[in-house]
PDB file of C-alpha atoms in Angstrom:
ATOM      1  CA  MET O   1      26.386 -43.813  21.071  1.00 61.00           C
ATOM      2  CA  HIS O   2      27.695 -44.301  17.514  1.00 66.00           C
ATOM      3  CA  ARG O   3      26.253 -47.837  17.487  1.00 76.00           C
ATOM      4  CA  LEU O   4      22.870 -46.512  18.563  1.00 75.00           C
ATOM      5  CA  TYR O   5      22.820 -44.090  15.567  1.00 68.00           C
ATOM      6  CA  LYS O   6      23.792 -46.888  13.196  1.00 70.00           C
ATOM      7  CA  ALA O   7      21.086 -49.136  14.596  1.00 74.00           C
ATOM      8  CA  ALA O   8      18.529 -46.351  14.107  1.00 72.00           C
ATOM      9  CA  TRP O   9      19.701 -45.895  10.484  1.00 68.00           C
ATOM     10  CA  VAL O  10      19.233 -49.631   9.820  1.00 70.00           C
ATOM     11  CA  VAL O  11      15.750 -49.677  11.337  1.00 75.00           C
ATOM     12  CA  ARG O  12      14.759 -46.566   9.353  1.00 73.00           C
ATOM     13  CA  ALA O  13      16.146 -48.090   6.124  1.00 71.00           C
ATOM     14  CA  MET O  14      14.108 -51.245   6.730  1.00 74.00           C
ATOM     15  CA  LEU O  15      10.967 -49.148   7.119  1.00 77.00           C
ATOM     16  CA  PHE O  16      11.760 -47.240   3.935  1.00 77.00           C
ATOM     17  CA  LYS O  17      12.120 -50.539   2.051  1.00 76.00           C
ATOM     18  CA  CYS O  18       8.416 -51.047   2.789  1.00 80.00           C
ATOM     19  CA  ILE O  19       7.183 -47.686   1.467  1.00 87.00           C
ATOM     20  CA  PHE O  20       9.453 -47.001  -1.522  1.00 90.00           C
ATOM     21  CA  ARG O  21       9.425 -48.978  -4.788  1.00 91.00           C
ATOM     22  CA  SER O  22      12.964 -49.909  -3.811  1.00 88.00           C
ATOM     23  CA  PHE O  23      15.475 -48.807  -1.200  1.00 88.00           C
ATOM     24  CA  SER O  24      18.647 -50.895  -1.380  1.00 84.00           C
ATOM     25  CA  MET O  25      21.002 -51.590   1.460  1.00 81.00           C
ATOM     26  CA  PRO O  26      23.340 -50.270   2.545  1.00 84.00           C
ATOM     27  CA  GLY O  27      21.719 -46.866   2.325  1.00 85.00           C
ATOM     28  CA  TYR O  28      20.808 -43.915   4.495  1.00 85.00           C
ATOM     29  CA  LEU O  29      17.882 -41.518   4.409  1.00 87.00           C
ATOM     30  CA  GLY O  30      17.775 -38.845   7.079  1.00 85.00           C
ATOM     31  CA  LYS O  31      14.433 -37.680   8.412  1.00 85.00           C
ATOM     32  CA  PRO O  32      12.525 -36.367   5.362  1.00 85.00           C
ATOM     33  CA  THR O  33      10.420 -33.218   5.385  1.00 86.00           C
ATOM     34  CA  PHE O  34       7.762 -34.459   2.947  1.00 94.00           C
ATOM     35  CA  ILE O  35       7.327 -37.453   0.642  1.00 95.00           C
ATOM     36  CA  LEU O  36       4.524 -37.843  -1.930  1.00 95.00           C
ATOM     37  CA  GLY O  37       4.323 -40.914  -4.184  1.00 95.00           C
ATOM     38  CA  ALA O  38       6.902 -42.989  -2.307  1.00 94.00           C
ATOM     39  CA  SER O  39       5.787 -46.159  -4.106  1.00 94.00           C
ATOM     40  CA  ARG O  40       7.145 -44.618  -7.334  1.00 96.00           C
ATOM     41  CA  MET O  41      10.618 -43.861  -5.952  1.00 96.00           C
ATOM     42  CA  SER O  42      13.642 -46.173  -6.383  1.00 96.00           C
ATOM     43  CA  PHE O  43      16.974 -45.779  -4.631  1.00 96.00           C
ATOM     44  CA  GLY O  44      20.051 -47.849  -5.522  1.00 96.00           C
ATOM     45  CA  VAL O  45      22.766 -49.327  -3.336  1.00 94.00           C
ATOM     46  CA  LYS O  46      24.796 -46.946  -1.131  1.00 94.00           C
ATOM     47  CA  VAL O  47      22.460 -43.966  -1.569  1.00 95.00           C
ATOM     48  CA  ARG O  48      22.948 -41.446   1.235  1.00 94.00           C
ATOM     49  CA  ILE O  49      20.378 -38.689   1.635  1.00 94.00           C
ATOM     50  CA  PHE O  50      20.797 -36.260   4.484  1.00 93.00           C
ATOM     51  CA  PRO O  51      17.847 -34.846   6.493  1.00 92.00           C
ATOM     52  CA  GLY O  52      15.240 -32.497   5.047  1.00 95.00           C
ATOM     53  CA  MET O  53      14.478 -34.140   1.697  1.00 96.00           C
ATOM     54  CA  ARG O  54      11.218 -33.121   0.052  1.00 97.00           C
ATOM     55  CA  ALA O  55      10.354 -35.552  -2.771  1.00 97.00           C
ATOM     56  CA  GLU O  56       7.135 -35.373  -4.800  1.00 97.00           C
ATOM     57  CA  CYS O  57       5.980 -37.714  -7.579  1.00 97.00           C
ATOM     58  CA  PHE O  58       2.799 -36.462  -9.248  1.00 93.00           C
ATOM     59  CA  ASP O  59       0.482 -37.973 -11.881  1.00 85.00           C
ATOM     60  CA  GLY O  60       2.330 -41.265 -12.284  1.00 87.00           C
ATOM     61  CA  GLY O  61       5.769 -39.659 -12.212  1.00 94.00           C
ATOM     62  CA  SER O  62       8.698 -41.698 -10.952  1.00 96.00           C
ATOM     63  CA  LEU O  63      12.074 -40.985  -9.420  1.00 97.00           C
ATOM     64  CA  LYS O  64      15.043 -43.254  -9.946  1.00 98.00           C
ATOM     65  CA  VAL O  65      18.306 -42.655  -8.076  1.00 98.00           C
ATOM     66  CA  GLY O  66      21.280 -44.818  -9.113  1.00 98.00           C
ATOM     67  CA  ASP O  67      23.931 -46.463  -6.945  1.00 98.00           C
ATOM     68  CA  ASP O  68      26.513 -44.663  -4.771  1.00 97.00           C
ATOM     69  CA  VAL O  69      24.744 -41.294  -4.776  1.00 98.00           C
ATOM     70  CA  SER O  70      25.146 -38.741  -1.973  1.00 98.00           C
ATOM     71  CA  ILE O  71      22.540 -36.008  -1.553  1.00 98.00           C
ATOM     72  CA  GLY O  72      22.921 -33.131   0.921  1.00 97.00           C
ATOM     73  CA  GLN O  73      20.351 -31.776   3.325  1.00 97.00           C
ATOM     74  CA  ASN O  74      17.224 -29.921   2.210  1.00 97.00           C
ATOM     75  CA  PHE O  75      17.089 -31.567  -1.230  1.00 98.00           C
ATOM     76  CA  HIS O  76      13.828 -30.922  -3.151  1.00 98.00           C
ATOM     77  CA  VAL O  77      12.737 -32.966  -6.169  1.00 98.00           C
ATOM     78  CA  ILE O  78       9.469 -32.830  -8.129  1.00 97.00           C
ATOM     79  CA  CYS O  79       8.650 -35.265 -10.925  1.00 96.00           C
ATOM     80  CA  SER O  80       5.602 -35.837 -13.107  1.00 96.00           C
ATOM     81  CA  SER O  81       7.299 -38.210 -15.556  1.00 95.00           C
ATOM     82  CA  GLU O  82      10.478 -40.286 -15.257  1.00 93.00           C
ATOM     83  CA  LEU O  83      13.229 -38.281 -13.559  1.00 97.00           C
ATOM     84  CA  SER O  84      16.555 -40.007 -13.046  1.00 98.00           C
ATOM     85  CA  ILE O  85      19.757 -39.265 -11.151  1.00 98.00           C
ATOM     86  CA  GLY O  86      22.676 -41.373 -12.380  1.00 98.00           C
ATOM     87  CA  SER O  87      25.022 -43.482 -10.291  1.00 98.00           C
ATOM     88  CA  GLY O  88      28.001 -41.833  -8.629  1.00 98.00           C
ATOM     89  CA  CYS O  89      26.432 -38.367  -8.347  1.00 98.00           C
ATOM     90  CA  LEU O  90      27.243 -35.950  -5.534  1.00 98.00           C
ATOM     91  CA  ILE O  91      24.462 -33.418  -4.906  1.00 98.00           C
ATOM     92  CA  SER O  92      25.126 -30.640  -2.397  1.00 98.00           C
ATOM     93  CA  SER O  93      22.660 -29.156   0.066  1.00 98.00           C
ATOM     94  CA  GLY O  94      19.705 -26.976  -0.921  1.00 98.00           C
ATOM     95  CA  VAL O  95      19.474 -28.332  -4.498  1.00 98.00           C
ATOM     96  CA  PHE O  96      16.165 -28.354  -6.408  1.00 98.00           C
ATOM     97  CA  ILE O  97      15.535 -30.666  -9.407  1.00 98.00           C
ATOM     98  CA  THR O  98      12.278 -30.829 -11.373  1.00 98.00           C
ATOM     99  CA  ASP O  99      10.715 -31.997 -14.624  1.00 97.00           C
ATOM    100  CA  THR O 100       7.583 -29.911 -14.062  1.00 95.00           C
ATOM    101  CA  ASP O 101       6.884 -26.240 -14.929  1.00 93.00           C
ATOM    102  CA  HIS O 102       3.818 -24.213 -14.017  1.00 92.00           C
ATOM    103  CA  GLN O 103       2.074 -22.466 -16.883  1.00 91.00           C
ATOM    104  CA  TYR O 104       0.944 -18.888 -16.460  1.00 92.00           C
ATOM    105  CA  SER O 105      -0.546 -18.002 -19.863  1.00 91.00           C
ATOM    106  CA  ASP O 106      -4.084 -17.314 -18.596  1.00 92.00           C
ATOM    107  CA  VAL O 107      -3.752 -14.168 -16.528  1.00 94.00           C
ATOM    108  CA  SER O 108      -7.350 -14.478 -15.288  1.00 94.00           C
ATOM    109  CA  LEU O 109      -6.435 -17.623 -13.300  1.00 93.00           C
ATOM    110  CA  PRO O 110      -4.051 -18.153 -10.448  1.00 93.00           C
ATOM    111  CA  VAL O 111      -0.946 -20.027 -11.560  1.00 93.00           C
ATOM    112  CA  SER O 112      -1.857 -22.900  -9.221  1.00 91.00           C
ATOM    113  CA  HIS O 113      -5.093 -23.453 -11.220  1.00 93.00           C
ATOM    114  CA  GLN O 114      -3.370 -23.674 -14.583  1.00 93.00           C
ATOM    115  CA  PRO O 115      -1.963 -26.822 -16.166  1.00 91.00           C
ATOM    116  CA  VAL O 116       1.665 -27.842 -15.816  1.00 92.00           C
ATOM    117  CA  SER O 117       4.061 -28.732 -18.582  1.00 92.00           C
ATOM    118  CA  VAL O 118       6.304 -31.714 -18.148  1.00 94.00           C
ATOM    119  CA  ARG O 119       9.717 -32.088 -19.828  1.00 95.00           C
ATOM    120  CA  SER O 120      12.164 -34.885 -19.159  1.00 95.00           C
ATOM    121  CA  THR O 121      14.985 -34.157 -16.736  1.00 97.00           C
ATOM    122  CA  GLN O 122      17.969 -36.506 -16.574  1.00 98.00           C
ATOM    123  CA  ILE O 123      21.129 -36.231 -14.467  1.00 98.00           C
ATOM    124  CA  GLY O 124      23.979 -38.305 -15.923  1.00 98.00           C
ATOM    125  CA  GLU O 125      26.366 -40.511 -14.011  1.00 98.00           C
ATOM    126  CA  ASN O 126      29.141 -39.033 -11.840  1.00 98.00           C
ATOM    127  CA  CYS O 127      27.789 -35.463 -11.875  1.00 98.00           C
ATOM    128  CA  PHE O 128      28.518 -32.970  -9.110  1.00 98.00           C
ATOM    129  CA  ILE O 129      25.829 -30.389  -8.363  1.00 98.00           C
ATOM    130  CA  GLY O 130      26.872 -27.459  -6.212  1.00 98.00           C
ATOM    131  CA  VAL O 131      25.067 -25.884  -3.250  1.00 98.00           C
ATOM    132  CA  GLY O 132      21.759 -24.232  -4.035  1.00 98.00           C
ATOM    133  CA  ALA O 133      21.657 -25.154  -7.737  1.00 98.00           C
ATOM    134  CA  ARG O 134      18.290 -25.273  -9.514  1.00 98.00           C
ATOM    135  CA  ILE O 135      17.890 -27.897 -12.240  1.00 98.00           C
ATOM    136  CA  GLN O 136      14.782 -26.960 -14.216  1.00 98.00           C
ATOM    137  CA  ALA O 137      12.379 -29.004 -16.316  1.00 97.00           C
ATOM    138  CA  GLY O 138      13.794 -30.221 -19.615  1.00 97.00           C
ATOM    139  CA  THR O 139      17.413 -30.397 -18.478  1.00 98.00           C
ATOM    140  CA  THR O 140      19.774 -33.195 -19.442  1.00 98.00           C
ATOM    141  CA  LEU O 141      23.214 -33.306 -17.866  1.00 98.00           C
ATOM    142  CA  GLY O 142      25.725 -35.598 -19.550  1.00 98.00           C
ATOM    143  CA  ARG O 143      28.111 -37.875 -17.694  1.00 98.00           C
ATOM    144  CA  GLY O 144      30.595 -36.156 -15.352  1.00 98.00           C
ATOM    145  CA  CYS O 145      29.106 -32.645 -15.450  1.00 98.00           C
ATOM    146  CA  VAL O 146      29.889 -30.141 -12.703  1.00 98.00           C
ATOM    147  CA  VAL O 147      27.200 -27.584 -11.850  1.00 98.00           C
ATOM    148  CA  GLY O 148      28.307 -24.456  -9.974  1.00 98.00           C
ATOM    149  CA  ALA O 149      26.765 -23.253  -6.730  1.00 98.00           C
ATOM    150  CA  ASN O 150      23.446 -21.405  -7.144  1.00 98.00           C
ATOM    151  CA  ALA O 151      23.358 -22.078 -10.896  1.00 98.00           C
ATOM    152  CA  VAL O 152      19.978 -22.047 -12.618  1.00 98.00           C
ATOM    153  CA  VAL O 153      20.197 -24.796 -15.229  1.00 98.00           C
ATOM    154  CA  ARG O 154      17.932 -25.535 -18.189  1.00 97.00           C
ATOM    155  CA  GLY O 155      18.870 -27.265 -21.437  1.00 97.00           C
ATOM    156  CA  SER O 156      21.042 -30.130 -22.646  1.00 98.00           C
ATOM    157  CA  PHE O 157      24.691 -30.259 -21.673  1.00 98.00           C
ATOM    158  CA  PRO O 158      27.308 -32.695 -23.015  1.00 98.00           C
ATOM    159  CA  ASP O 159      29.530 -34.999 -20.983  1.00 98.00           C
ATOM    160  CA  HIS O 160      32.353 -33.543 -18.852  1.00 98.00           C
ATOM    161  CA  CYS O 161      31.572 -29.841 -18.760  1.00 98.00           C
ATOM    162  CA  VAL O 162      31.377 -27.226 -16.027  1.00 98.00           C
ATOM    163  CA  ILE O 163      28.105 -25.285 -15.992  1.00 98.00           C
ATOM    164  CA  ALA O 164      27.617 -22.085 -13.976  1.00 98.00           C
ATOM    165  CA  GLY O 165      25.576 -18.909 -13.809  1.00 97.00           C
ATOM    166  CA  MET O 166      22.007 -17.667 -14.014  1.00 95.00           C
ATOM    167  CA  PRO O 167      21.089 -18.736 -16.611  1.00 96.00           C
ATOM    168  CA  ALA O 168      23.721 -21.447 -16.590  1.00 97.00           C
ATOM    169  CA  ARG O 169      26.129 -21.874 -19.476  1.00 98.00           C
ATOM    170  CA  ILE O 170      29.180 -24.011 -20.128  1.00 98.00           C
ATOM    171  CA  ILE O 171      32.316 -22.343 -18.802  1.00 98.00           C
ATOM    172  CA  LYS O 172      34.759 -25.283 -19.056  1.00 98.00           C
ATOM    173  CA  ARG O 173      35.112 -28.592 -20.857  1.00 97.00           C
ATOM    174  CA  TYR O 174      37.358 -31.492 -20.008  1.00 97.00           C
ATOM    175  CA  ASP O 175      40.063 -32.161 -22.611  1.00 95.00           C
ATOM    176  CA  PHE O 176      41.066 -35.817 -22.555  1.00 95.00           C
ATOM    177  CA  GLU O 177      44.215 -35.173 -24.600  1.00 96.00           C
ATOM    178  CA  THR O 178      45.663 -32.760 -22.039  1.00 95.00           C
ATOM    179  CA  ALA O 179      43.807 -34.337 -19.073  1.00 96.00           C
ATOM    180  CA  SER O 180      42.675 -30.882 -17.922  1.00 95.00           C
ATOM    181  CA  TRP O 181      39.675 -28.595 -17.751  1.00 95.00           C
ATOM    182  CA  LEU O 182      39.791 -25.838 -20.402  1.00 95.00           C
ATOM    183  CA  ARG O 183      37.857 -22.565 -20.311  1.00 96.00           C
ATOM    184  CA  VAL O 184      35.371 -22.124 -23.122  1.00 92.00           C
TER     185      VAL O 184
END
């Protein structure tokens, strides 16, 4: 039975190589929920995405996922510009990442009829994003950041920090001299 699953993964990956800009092997993508703009999505080597992904590339936006990335089930990503997830990242289930915000300044119009604003969102290499986190438009995570479960993150964060809360803030930084995480 295990061989049958592996064979199905290989066949599915070969099909994905045809619809995405790139999908490198070995890699795994569980049954997605919704994909828009697949030809503008690139996935590196050893990318594992569990079932339920919803990925949307609007208005020429592109998604680039580096090598050796693992993404949990029910991942949702929206991009209208270049959104990247660095190599070595571990993203838990139920995470949302976007570079797009809805405007709501004209109260006479429904929000869905108003323009969107786009701000670059970049996830650095070797980041860990906890269950249910929300990474909002305009966020930059440095290398090796840890994002707490259910955090709502917006802003720029330096390398090797722990970010948690709503709104998220830095609660720890890694100290290379003591080789430990220190509370801020």
